[in-house]
């Protein structure tokens, strides 16, 4: 039986090619993901270990200089005391924060959140071991900076040039003293690194004479733990000390956790691709077994048992899976190399290091490839073994019994009903538990529809038959009949497309609906013409607010300043706003009272907070401010909650009395005459053409809040493309097998007058019908899932309304039709080239 299996594999190489390709692509995705994440993890671990290789003790302070109660980090005198300890050979003290560099056009270099500034900390030799200078040297004066090599190249800067650098304050010009290379994570993430003289960096980011991080180097043979015990008593309360080895291990674990998340996401899409491949494999082996029905019957007649027949089919599948897994593993390694190289196109650099191929991706590739193929081939093999030898010898294509189809339809209906009920129940719950229930229901619904899909093919294709006949004549009629001749095969082929389009459509409905809600929320709540914010996402300096208020053409300005209060014994998040202007730049609907009361030192609370605590206009609430001073505030207004305002509103003037430094997140600006190029230019000029400050118009604001959703959707579409590609292979495989089985029929049709052009058209239309049928099933199920997920999110999305992306759905249908046309090219050509006489004689 093993020899028979090997012979069958060699005899059907071309027919098994699509199965090999499907398994190969799925395995390549799995093994490539594992190799890629292993390589990244190892590279970052090596970099982390290298950074702390010579560090005996690492001190980290979480102070940022904004809160006197939390301290100002590690003072210089403490650094000196650490440096005087026995065994210490050197101490490197660091301070860092945001710093953005402008290119010659005034635009920010880098991606904002990963633009970093730090201090140059030279040793006795005048060199800082963390940076290797290729040109010039580190900054030795207050008006000098050094730049990393990539940033200097992007800005076309050379040593001696003047460079505009923005921190959290006004932009300043510095002289470029040197250009260096570094393994700093900010640069690896596509950002920039600016080195300042130490006193300058301390003044910018912390406090004069203080540091955030201190790395201690020790002489060989020094016990790091004992040195740690000596360092800890010297530190301020907000500082934490660990050995370099401990910190390196912690960072390695963090890297592992980060890579694990990426790994799981990519493997999930690989699993979807393999799940789609199961239908292609099962379809292939069903057809191969059907073509060998007489051969199997003869083997049964001469003594082969049912188990032997099943084992023969499984052995054949195992050989195919082994070949596909081996090739897929090789492609996976190439894919990992491509992903690693491709990261540079996104502005990210991966630390150097070898490609890591462990036993895990190898074993996984072989296990997945062989097991998936054998699992998919088991049912066709078992079904073939159960056919009685006499019945098999009488008919090459034994039709499934009415009983088996009835049982299948009943099972499919029950599973589908259970899944639909779970989805509807989850939608009604509208919370996280409901979303888990929707996911479970989606799984069962998808399985149920897959079981039912052969039964669904007949009525749905029948609806399209009149159109096919009226437009394409005989070729259309034959195509519609061929599409439902073998419902199981049509269903299995359509299932592959249905799975992919269920996911794509469901995610599109959710993404577009959420995007529309966010867009509506932005449009309805923001009246301002512009929003000013830091590109880094951090707080704006108070000087920015003063500059905007003085800009020509400005009619209303209100900052969104975050602060905290303790009202009536409860901590509350508060927004400090400009009383007279806040209603001009944001939509604030007053339920009772008057927002103008904020100018008199009163407070406004949102409707939900008022109902929860029983507050009403005129109540006086005991208050503890951010500086721990106590007082009382009178409720002057109750307003409807807004996504752009905290539950409590106070005036900026009142907040400034209790805040050392205001935490300004955004500044909303209304201009005379609305948005205009001149108005935007006036704001940019007033802000000193600071590259780190973004001036966003209404469309920019909408893009900021909704753009992430579209980006995520595009990534998902790209990842699901693998599953759809396998579905295309399934259509090709089905048509090729169908043409092979119908050689005699096609020869007869040719003999009675059907020309080659119509034969090609018949095969193409059959492919299009199958593809559109699968797409239609997937789109309907995807819309249902999208609706359910949207219902579970509506409480978190004010103004939620289901949006069906008809344009995208139309594109999906067009692409499905195109899939059918492309998949049919080879089978249609093969059918048209059949020799009529040889085809008629074929068995």
mmCIF file with all atom_site columns, N, CA, C and O in Angstrom, residues 30-78:
data_model
loop_
_atom_site.group_PDB
_atom_site.id
_atom_site.type_symbol
_atom_site.label_atom_id
_atom_site.label_alt_id
_atom_site.label_comp_id
_atom_site.label_asym_id
_atom_site.label_entity_id
_atom_site.label_seq_id
_atom_site.pdbx_PDB_ins_code
_atom_site.Cartn_x
_atom_site.Cartn_y
_atom_site.Cartn_z
_atom_site.occupancy
_atom_site.B_iso_or_equiv
_atom_site.pdbx_formal_charge
_atom_site.auth_seq_id
_atom_site.auth_comp_id
_atom_site.auth_asym_id
_atom_site.auth_atom_id
_atom_site.pdbx_PDB_model_num
ATOM 1   N N  . UNK A 1 30 ? 3.984  30.388 8.714  1.00 0.00 ? 30 UNK A N  1
ATOM 2   C CA . UNK A 1 30 ? 4.236  29.962 10.088 1.00 0.00 ? 30 UNK A CA 1
ATOM 3   C C  . UNK A 1 30 ? 5.721  30.002 10.411 1.00 0.00 ? 30 UNK A C  1
ATOM 4   O O  . UNK A 1 30 ? 6.161  30.620 11.388 1.00 0.00 ? 30 UNK A O  1
ATOM 5   N N  . UNK A 1 31 ? 6.525  29.309 9.588  1.00 0.00 ? 31 UNK A N  1
ATOM 6   C CA . UNK A 1 31 ? 7.965  29.232 9.872  1.00 0.00 ? 31 UNK A CA 1
ATOM 7   C C  . UNK A 1 31 ? 8.632  30.592 9.725  1.00 0.00 ? 31 UNK A C  1
ATOM 8   O O  . UNK A 1 31 ? 9.525  30.949 10.509 1.00 0.00 ? 31 UNK A O  1
ATOM 9   N N  . UNK A 1 32 ? 8.194  31.394 8.743  1.00 0.00 ? 32 UNK A N  1
ATOM 10  C CA . UNK A 1 32 ? 8.764  32.732 8.574  1.00 0.00 ? 32 UNK A CA 1
ATOM 11  C C  . UNK A 1 32 ? 8.490  33.617 9.772  1.00 0.00 ? 32 UNK A C  1
ATOM 12  O O  . UNK A 1 32 ? 9.361  34.365 10.222 1.00 0.00 ? 32 UNK A O  1
ATOM 13  N N  . UNK A 1 33 ? 7.272  33.523 10.310 1.00 0.00 ? 33 UNK A N  1
ATOM 14  C CA . UNK A 1 33 ? 6.919  34.284 11.517 1.00 0.00 ? 33 UNK A CA 1
ATOM 15  C C  . UNK A 1 33 ? 7.808  33.905 12.688 1.00 0.00 ? 33 UNK A C  1
ATOM 16  O O  . UNK A 1 33 ? 8.338  34.767 13.403 1.00 0.00 ? 33 UNK A O  1
ATOM 17  N N  . UNK A 1 34 ? 7.973  32.601 12.906 1.00 0.00 ? 34 UNK A N  1
ATOM 18  C CA . UNK A 1 34 ? 8.773  32.134 14.034 1.00 0.00 ? 34 UNK A CA 1
ATOM 19  C C  . UNK A 1 34 ? 10.244 32.535 13.882 1.00 0.00 ? 34 UNK A C  1
ATOM 20  O O  . UNK A 1 34 ? 10.876 32.990 14.840 1.00 0.00 ? 34 UNK A O  1
ATOM 21  N N  . UNK A 1 35 ? 10.793 32.373 12.675 1.00 0.00 ? 35 UNK A N  1
ATOM 22  C CA . UNK A 1 35 ? 12.190 32.739 12.449 1.00 0.00 ? 35 UNK A CA 1
ATOM 23  C C  . UNK A 1 35 ? 12.376 34.248 12.584 1.00 0.00 ? 35 UNK A C  1
ATOM 24  O O  . UNK A 1 35 ? 13.342 34.718 13.196 1.00 0.00 ? 35 UNK A O  1
ATOM 25  N N  . UNK A 1 36 ? 11.431 35.013 12.050 1.00 0.00 ? 36 UNK A N  1
ATOM 26  C CA . UNK A 1 36 ? 11.517 36.475 12.100 1.00 0.00 ? 36 UNK A CA 1
ATOM 27  C C  . UNK A 1 36 ? 11.499 36.978 13.538 1.00 0.00 ? 36 UNK A C  1
ATOM 28  O O  . UNK A 1 36 ? 12.344 37.789 13.942 1.00 0.00 ? 36 UNK A O  1
ATOM 29  N N  . UNK A 1 37 ? 10.522 36.515 14.324 1.00 0.00 ? 37 UNK A N  1
ATOM 30  C CA . UNK A 1 37 ? 10.425 36.992 15.712 1.00 0.00 ? 37 UNK A CA 1
ATOM 31  C C  . UNK A 1 37 ? 11.581 36.470 16.564 1.00 0.00 ? 37 UNK A C  1
ATOM 32  O O  . UNK A 1 37 ? 12.058 37.178 17.449 1.00 0.00 ? 37 UNK A O  1
ATOM 33  N N  . UNK A 1 38 ? 12.045 35.244 16.296 1.00 0.00 ? 38 UNK A N  1
ATOM 34  C CA . UNK A 1 38 ? 13.220 34.731 17.022 1.00 0.00 ? 38 UNK A CA 1
ATOM 35  C C  . UNK A 1 38 ? 14.453 35.580 16.715 1.00 0.00 ? 38 UNK A C  1
ATOM 36  O O  . UNK A 1 38 ? 15.254 35.894 17.611 1.00 0.00 ? 38 UNK A O  1
ATOM 37  N N  . UNK A 1 39 ? 14.607 35.936 15.446 1.00 0.00 ? 39 UNK A N  1
ATOM 38  C CA . UNK A 1 39 ? 15.764 36.738 15.032 1.00 0.00 ? 39 UNK A CA 1
ATOM 39  C C  . UNK A 1 39 ? 15.709 38.120 15.668 1.00 0.00 ? 39 UNK A C  1
ATOM 40  O O  . UNK A 1 39 ? 16.721 38.630 16.177 1.00 0.00 ? 39 UNK A O  1
ATOM 41  N N  . UNK A 1 40 ? 14.517 38.739 15.645 1.00 0.00 ? 40 UNK A N  1
ATOM 42  C CA . UNK A 1 40 ? 14.369 40.056 16.257 1.00 0.00 ? 40 UNK A CA 1
ATOM 43  C C  . UNK A 1 40 ? 14.621 39.999 17.753 1.00 0.00 ? 40 UNK A C  1
ATOM 44  O O  . UNK A 1 40 ? 15.328 40.850 18.314 1.00 0.00 ? 40 UNK A O  1
ATOM 45  N N  . UNK A 1 41 ? 14.056 38.980 18.408 1.00 0.00 ? 41 UNK A N  1
ATOM 46  C CA . UNK A 1 41 ? 14.236 38.851 19.854 1.00 0.00 ? 41 UNK A CA 1
ATOM 47  C C  . UNK A 1 41 ? 15.711 38.708 20.205 1.00 0.00 ? 41 UNK A C  1
ATOM 48  O O  . UNK A 1 41 ? 16.215 39.360 21.120 1.00 0.00 ? 41 UNK A O  1
ATOM 49  N N  . UNK A 1 42 ? 16.393 37.845 19.457 1.00 0.00 ? 42 UNK A N  1
ATOM 50  C CA . UNK A 1 42 ? 17.805 37.608 19.736 1.00 0.00 ? 42 UNK A CA 1
ATOM 51  C C  . UNK A 1 42 ? 18.637 38.862 19.493 1.00 0.00 ? 42 UNK A C  1
ATOM 52  O O  . UNK A 1 42 ? 19.540 39.186 20.273 1.00 0.00 ? 42 UNK A O  1
ATOM 53  N N  . UNK A 1 43 ? 18.298 39.585 18.403 1.00 0.00 ? 43 UNK A N  1
ATOM 54  C CA . UNK A 1 43 ? 19.052 40.801 18.084 1.00 0.00 ? 43 UNK A CA 1
ATOM 55  C C  . UNK A 1 43 ? 18.889 41.851 19.181 1.00 0.00 ? 43 UNK A C  1
ATOM 56  O O  . UNK A 1 43 ? 19.863 42.465 19.629 1.00 0.00 ? 43 UNK A O  1
ATOM 57  N N  . UNK A 1 44 ? 17.651 42.035 19.636 1.00 0.00 ? 44 UNK A N  1
ATOM 58  C CA . UNK A 1 44 ? 17.414 43.027 20.693 1.00 0.00 ? 44 UNK A CA 1
ATOM 59  C C  . UNK A 1 44 ? 17.981 42.574 22.033 1.00 0.00 ? 44 UNK A C  1
ATOM 60  O O  . UNK A 1 44 ? 18.455 43.391 22.823 1.00 0.00 ? 44 UNK A O  1
ATOM 61  N N  . UNK A 1 45 ? 17.917 41.261 22.307 1.00 0.00 ? 45 UNK A N  1
ATOM 62  C CA . UNK A 1 45 ? 18.513 40.752 23.546 1.00 0.00 ? 45 UNK A CA 1
ATOM 63  C C  . UNK A 1 45 ? 20.020 40.963 23.543 1.00 0.00 ? 45 UNK A C  1
ATOM 64  O O  . UNK A 1 45 ? 20.617 41.355 24.556 1.00 0.00 ? 45 UNK A O  1
ATOM 65  N N  . UNK A 1 46 ? 20.643 40.693 22.399 1.00 0.00 ? 46 UNK A N  1
ATOM 66  C CA . UNK A 1 46 ? 22.095 40.891 22.298 1.00 0.00 ? 46 UNK A CA 1
ATOM 67  C C  . UNK A 1 46 ? 22.454 42.358 22.475 1.00 0.00 ? 46 UNK A C  1
ATOM 68  O O  . UNK A 1 46 ? 23.447 42.695 23.120 1.00 0.00 ? 46 UNK A O  1
ATOM 69  N N  . UNK A 1 47 ? 21.623 43.229 21.873 1.00 0.00 ? 47 UNK A N  1
ATOM 70  C CA . UNK A 1 47 ? 21.882 44.664 22.019 1.00 0.00 ? 47 UNK A CA 1
ATOM 71  C C  . UNK A 1 47 ? 21.741 45.086 23.475 1.00 0.00 ? 47 UNK A C  1
ATOM 72  O O  . UNK A 1 47 ? 22.556 45.836 24.000 1.00 0.00 ? 47 UNK A O  1
ATOM 73  N N  . UNK A 1 48 ? 20.681 44.569 24.132 1.00 0.00 ? 48 UNK A N  1
ATOM 74  C CA . UNK A 1 48 ? 20.458 44.902 25.542 1.00 0.00 ? 48 UNK A CA 1
ATOM 75  C C  . UNK A 1 48 ? 21.610 44.412 26.402 1.00 0.00 ? 48 UNK A C  1
ATOM 76  O O  . UNK A 1 48 ? 22.109 45.130 27.272 1.00 0.00 ? 48 UNK A O  1
ATOM 77  N N  . UNK A 1 49 ? 22.032 43.168 26.145 1.00 0.00 ? 49 UNK A N  1
ATOM 78  C CA . UNK A 1 49 ? 23.146 42.609 26.920 1.00 0.00 ? 49 UNK A CA 1
ATOM 79  C C  . UNK A 1 49 ? 24.424 43.403 26.681 1.00 0.00 ? 49 UNK A C  1
ATOM 80  O O  . UNK A 1 49 ? 25.212 43.645 27.613 1.00 0.00 ? 49 UNK A O  1
ATOM 81  N N  . UNK A 1 50 ? 24.616 43.838 25.424 1.00 0.00 ? 50 UNK A N  1
ATOM 82  C CA . UNK A 1 50 ? 25.810 44.613 25.095 1.00 0.00 ? 50 UNK A CA 1
ATOM 83  C C  . UNK A 1 50 ? 25.802 45.964 25.817 1.00 0.00 ? 50 UNK A C  1
ATOM 84  O O  . UNK A 1 50 ? 26.827 46.423 26.331 1.00 0.00 ? 50 UNK A O  1
ATOM 85  N N  . UNK A 1 51 ? 24.600 46.588 25.872 1.00 0.00 ? 51 UNK A N  1
ATOM 86  C CA . UNK A 1 51 ? 24.485 47.897 26.537 1.00 0.00 ? 51 UNK A CA 1
ATOM 87  C C  . UNK A 1 51 ? 24.835 47.821 28.023 1.00 0.00 ? 51 UNK A C  1
ATOM 88  O O  . UNK A 1 51 ? 25.285 48.800 28.611 1.00 0.00 ? 51 UNK A O  1
ATOM 89  N N  . UNK A 1 52 ? 24.553 46.666 28.622 1.00 0.00 ? 52 UNK A N  1
ATOM 90  C CA . UNK A 1 52 ? 24.797 46.516 30.065 1.00 0.00 ? 52 UNK A CA 1
ATOM 91  C C  . UNK A 1 52 ? 25.934 45.540 30.363 1.00 0.00 ? 52 UNK A C  1
ATOM 92  O O  . UNK A 1 52 ? 26.086 45.105 31.496 1.00 0.00 ? 52 UNK A O  1
ATOM 93  N N  . UNK A 1 53 ? 26.726 45.246 29.346 1.00 0.00 ? 53 UNK A N  1
ATOM 94  C CA . UNK A 1 53 ? 27.809 44.264 29.510 1.00 0.00 ? 53 UNK A CA 1
ATOM 95  C C  . UNK A 1 53 ? 28.835 44.732 30.544 1.00 0.00 ? 53 UNK A C  1
ATOM 96  O O  . UNK A 1 53 ? 29.332 43.947 31.353 1.00 0.00 ? 53 UNK A O  1
ATOM 97  N N  . UNK A 1 54 ? 29.148 46.016 30.521 1.00 0.00 ? 54 UNK A N  1
ATOM 98  C CA . UNK A 1 54 ? 30.162 46.555 31.439 1.00 0.00 ? 54 UNK A CA 1
ATOM 99  C C  . UNK A 1 54 ? 29.550 47.284 32.630 1.00 0.00 ? 54 UNK A C  1
ATOM 100 O O  . UNK A 1 54 ? 30.262 47.946 33.390 1.00 0.00 ? 54 UNK A O  1
ATOM 101 N N  . UNK A 1 55 ? 28.228 47.181 32.786 1.00 0.00 ? 55 UNK A N  1
ATOM 102 C CA . UNK A 1 55 ? 27.544 47.881 33.868 1.00 0.00 ? 55 UNK A CA 1
ATOM 103 C C  . UNK A 1 55 ? 27.404 46.947 35.064 1.00 0.00 ? 55 UNK A C  1
ATOM 104 O O  . UNK A 1 55 ? 26.804 45.883 34.969 1.00 0.00 ? 55 UNK A O  1
ATOM 105 N N  . UNK A 1 56 ? 27.957 47.365 36.187 1.00 0.00 ? 56 UNK A N  1
ATOM 106 C CA . UNK A 1 56 ? 27.834 46.557 37.405 1.00 0.00 ? 56 UNK A CA 1
ATOM 107 C C  . UNK A 1 56 ? 26.519 46.854 38.101 1.00 0.00 ? 56 UNK A C  1
ATOM 108 O O  . UNK A 1 56 ? 25.799 45.958 38.541 1.00 0.00 ? 56 UNK A O  1
ATOM 109 N N  . UNK A 1 57 ? 26.186 48.147 38.224 1.00 0.00 ? 57 UNK A N  1
ATOM 110 C CA . UNK A 1 57 ? 24.941 48.575 38.872 1.00 0.00 ? 57 UNK A CA 1
ATOM 111 C C  . UNK A 1 57 ? 24.298 49.667 38.014 1.00 0.00 ? 57 UNK A C  1
ATOM 112 O O  . UNK A 1 57 ? 24.993 50.572 37.536 1.00 0.00 ? 57 UNK A O  1
ATOM 113 N N  . UNK A 1 58 ? 22.974 49.547 37.806 1.00 0.00 ? 58 UNK A N  1
ATOM 114 C CA . UNK A 1 58 ? 22.232 50.553 37.049 1.00 0.00 ? 58 UNK A CA 1
ATOM 115 C C  . UNK A 1 58 ? 21.218 51.215 37.966 1.00 0.00 ? 58 UNK A C  1
ATOM 116 O O  . UNK A 1 58 ? 20.431 50.533 38.626 1.00 0.00 ? 58 UNK A O  1
ATOM 117 N N  . UNK A 1 59 ? 21.230 52.538 38.011 1.00 0.00 ? 59 UNK A N  1
ATOM 118 C CA . UNK A 1 59 ? 20.302 53.303 38.845 1.00 0.00 ? 59 UNK A CA 1
ATOM 119 C C  . UNK A 1 59 ? 19.314 54.023 37.938 1.00 0.00 ? 59 UNK A C  1
ATOM 120 O O  . UNK A 1 59 ? 19.712 54.677 36.966 1.00 0.00 ? 59 UNK A O  1
ATOM 121 N N  . UNK A 1 60 ? 18.034 53.903 38.246 1.00 0.00 ? 60 UNK A N  1
ATOM 122 C CA . UNK A 1 60 ? 16.983 54.555 37.453 1.00 0.00 ? 60 UNK A CA 1
ATOM 123 C C  . UNK A 1 60 ? 16.111 55.394 38.366 1.00 0.00 ? 60 UNK A C  1
ATOM 124 O O  . UNK A 1 60 ? 15.627 54.916 39.397 1.00 0.00 ? 60 UNK A O  1
ATOM 125 N N  . UNK A 1 61 ? 15.917 56.665 37.984 1.00 0.00 ? 61 UNK A N  1
ATOM 126 C CA . UNK A 1 61 ? 15.025 57.554 38.721 1.00 0.00 ? 61 UNK A CA 1
ATOM 127 C C  . UNK A 1 61 ? 13.836 57.890 37.838 1.00 0.00 ? 61 UNK A C  1
ATOM 128 O O  . UNK A 1 61 ? 13.985 58.125 36.638 1.00 0.00 ? 61 UNK A O  1
ATOM 129 N N  . UNK A 1 62 ? 12.635 57.894 38.425 1.00 0.00 ? 62 UNK A N  1
ATOM 130 C CA . UNK A 1 62 ? 11.428 58.158 37.652 1.00 0.00 ? 62 UNK A CA 1
ATOM 131 C C  . UNK A 1 62 ? 10.949 59.596 37.804 1.00 0.00 ? 62 UNK A C  1
ATOM 132 O O  . UNK A 1 62 ? 9.825  59.927 37.426 1.00 0.00 ? 62 UNK A O  1
ATOM 133 N N  . UNK A 1 63 ? 11.774 60.449 38.354 1.00 0.00 ? 63 UNK A N  1
ATOM 134 C CA . UNK A 1 63 ? 11.410 61.859 38.488 1.00 0.00 ? 63 UNK A CA 1
ATOM 135 C C  . UNK A 1 63 ? 11.556 62.547 37.138 1.00 0.00 ? 63 UNK A C  1
ATOM 136 O O  . UNK A 1 63 ? 12.435 62.218 36.342 1.00 0.00 ? 63 UNK A O  1
ATOM 137 N N  . UNK A 1 64 ? 10.659 63.517 36.868 1.00 0.00 ? 64 UNK A N  1
ATOM 138 C CA . UNK A 1 64 ? 10.778 64.288 35.626 1.00 0.00 ? 64 UNK A CA 1
ATOM 139 C C  . UNK A 1 64 ? 10.936 65.785 35.885 1.00 0.00 ? 64 UNK A C  1
ATOM 140 O O  . UNK A 1 64 ? 10.903 66.586 34.954 1.00 0.00 ? 64 UNK A O  1
ATOM 141 N N  . UNK A 1 65 ? 11.100 66.166 37.156 1.00 0.00 ? 65 UNK A N  1
ATOM 142 C CA . UNK A 1 65 ? 11.330 67.569 37.480 1.00 0.00 ? 65 UNK A CA 1
ATOM 143 C C  . UNK A 1 65 ? 10.089 68.406 37.573 1.00 0.00 ? 65 UNK A C  1
ATOM 144 O O  . UNK A 1 65 ? 10.155 69.587 37.919 1.00 0.00 ? 65 UNK A O  1
ATOM 145 N N  . UNK A 1 66 ? 8.899  67.817 37.261 1.00 0.00 ? 66 UNK A N  1
ATOM 146 C CA . UNK A 1 66 ? 7.672  68.611 37.284 1.00 0.00 ? 66 UNK A CA 1
ATOM 147 C C  . UNK A 1 66 ? 6.995  68.613 38.645 1.00 0.00 ? 66 UNK A C  1
ATOM 148 O O  . UNK A 1 66 ? 6.131  69.433 38.907 1.00 0.00 ? 66 UNK A O  1
ATOM 149 N N  . UNK A 1 67 ? 7.356  67.677 39.512 1.00 0.00 ? 67 UNK A N  1
ATOM 150 C CA . UNK A 1 67 ? 6.692  67.563 40.808 1.00 0.00 ? 67 UNK A CA 1
ATOM 151 C C  . UNK A 1 67 ? 7.728  67.575 41.925 1.00 0.00 ? 67 UNK A C  1
ATOM 152 O O  . UNK A 1 67 ? 8.473  66.604 42.086 1.00 0.00 ? 67 UNK A O  1
ATOM 153 N N  . UNK A 1 68 ? 7.790  68.643 42.717 1.00 0.00 ? 68 UNK A N  1
ATOM 154 C CA . UNK A 1 68 ? 8.785  68.700 43.797 1.00 0.00 ? 68 UNK A CA 1
ATOM 155 C C  . UNK A 1 68 ? 8.650  67.555 44.789 1.00 0.00 ? 68 UNK A C  1
ATOM 156 O O  . UNK A 1 68 ? 9.648  67.112 45.368 1.00 0.00 ? 68 UNK A O  1
ATOM 157 N N  . UNK A 1 69 ? 7.414  67.052 44.958 1.00 0.00 ? 69 UNK A N  1
ATOM 158 C CA . UNK A 1 69 ? 7.212  65.987 45.931 1.00 0.00 ? 69 UNK A CA 1
ATOM 159 C C  . UNK A 1 69 ? 7.891  64.692 45.500 1.00 0.00 ? 69 UNK A C  1
ATOM 160 O O  . UNK A 1 69 ? 8.233  63.848 46.312 1.00 0.00 ? 69 UNK A O  1
ATOM 161 N N  . UNK A 1 70 ? 8.041  64.492 44.180 1.00 0.00 ? 70 UNK A N  1
ATOM 162 C CA . UNK A 1 70 ? 8.645  63.245 43.695 1.00 0.00 ? 70 UNK A CA 1
ATOM 163 C C  . UNK A 1 70 ? 10.153 63.354 43.542 1.00 0.00 ? 70 UNK A C  1
ATOM 164 O O  . UNK A 1 70 ? 10.810 62.386 43.179 1.00 0.00 ? 70 UNK A O  1
ATOM 165 N N  . UNK A 1 71 ? 10.698 64.522 43.859 1.00 0.00 ? 71 UNK A N  1
ATOM 166 C CA . UNK A 1 71 ? 12.142 64.690 43.769 1.00 0.00 ? 71 UNK A CA 1
ATOM 167 C C  . UNK A 1 71 ? 12.593 65.073 42.376 1.00 0.00 ? 71 UNK A C  1
ATOM 168 O O  . UNK A 1 71 ? 11.798 65.180 41.442 1.00 0.00 ? 71 UNK A O  1
ATOM 169 N N  . UNK A 1 72 ? 13.883 65.286 42.245 1.00 0.00 ? 72 UNK A N  1
ATOM 170 C CA . UNK A 1 72 ? 14.441 65.714 40.972 1.00 0.00 ? 72 UNK A CA 1
ATOM 171 C C  . UNK A 1 72 ? 15.485 64.730 40.444 1.00 0.00 ? 72 UNK A C  1
ATOM 172 O O  . UNK A 1 72 ? 16.366 65.103 39.675 1.00 0.00 ? 72 UNK A O  1
ATOM 173 N N  . UNK A 1 73 ? 15.383 63.485 40.849 1.00 0.00 ? 73 UNK A N  1
ATOM 174 C CA . UNK A 1 73 ? 16.339 62.511 40.353 1.00 0.00 ? 73 UNK A CA 1
ATOM 175 C C  . UNK A 1 73 ? 17.556 62.362 41.253 1.00 0.00 ? 73 UNK A C  1
ATOM 176 O O  . UNK A 1 73 ? 17.510 62.653 42.456 1.00 0.00 ? 73 UNK A O  1
ATOM 177 N N  . UNK A 1 74 ? 18.657 61.933 40.663 1.00 0.00 ? 74 UNK A N  1
ATOM 178 C CA . UNK A 1 74 ? 19.885 61.657 41.413 1.00 0.00 ? 74 UNK A CA 1
ATOM 179 C C  . UNK A 1 74 ? 20.798 62.881 41.336 1.00 0.00 ? 74 UNK A C  1
ATOM 180 O O  . UNK A 1 74 ? 21.234 63.257 40.241 1.00 0.00 ? 74 UNK A O  1
ATOM 181 N N  . UNK A 1 75 ? 21.108 63.533 42.451 1.00 0.00 ? 75 UNK A N  1
ATOM 182 C CA . UNK A 1 75 ? 21.953 64.730 42.417 1.00 0.00 ? 75 UNK A CA 1
ATOM 183 C C  . UNK A 1 75 ? 23.413 64.397 42.130 1.00 0.00 ? 75 UNK A C  1
ATOM 184 O O  . UNK A 1 75 ? 23.860 63.267 42.335 1.00 0.00 ? 75 UNK A O  1
ATOM 185 N N  . UNK A 1 76 ? 24.143 65.411 41.677 1.00 0.00 ? 76 UNK A N  1
ATOM 186 C CA . UNK A 1 76 ? 25.549 65.225 41.319 1.00 0.00 ? 76 UNK A CA 1
ATOM 187 C C  . UNK A 1 76 ? 26.376 64.741 42.508 1.00 0.00 ? 76 UNK A C  1
ATOM 188 O O  . UNK A 1 76 ? 27.272 63.901 42.358 1.00 0.00 ? 76 UNK A O  1
ATOM 189 N N  . UNK A 1 77 ? 26.074 65.230 43.713 1.00 0.00 ? 77 UNK A N  1
ATOM 190 C CA . UNK A 1 77 ? 26.859 64.823 44.879 1.00 0.00 ? 77 UNK A CA 1
ATOM 191 C C  . UNK A 1 77 ? 26.707 63.328 45.147 1.00 0.00 ? 77 UNK A C  1
ATOM 192 O O  . UNK A 1 77 ? 27.656 62.670 45.602 1.00 0.00 ? 77 UNK A O  1
ATOM 193 N N  . UNK A 1 78 ? 25.520 62.783 44.858 1.00 0.00 ? 78 UNK A N  1
ATOM 194 C CA . UNK A 1 78 ? 25.317 61.340 45.027 1.00 0.00 ? 78 UNK A CA 1
ATOM 195 C C  . UNK A 1 78 ? 26.116 60.574 43.978 1.00 0.00 ? 78 UNK A C  1
ATOM 196 O O  . UNK A 1 78 ? 26.705 59.523 44.266 1.00 0.00 ? 78 UNK A O  1
#
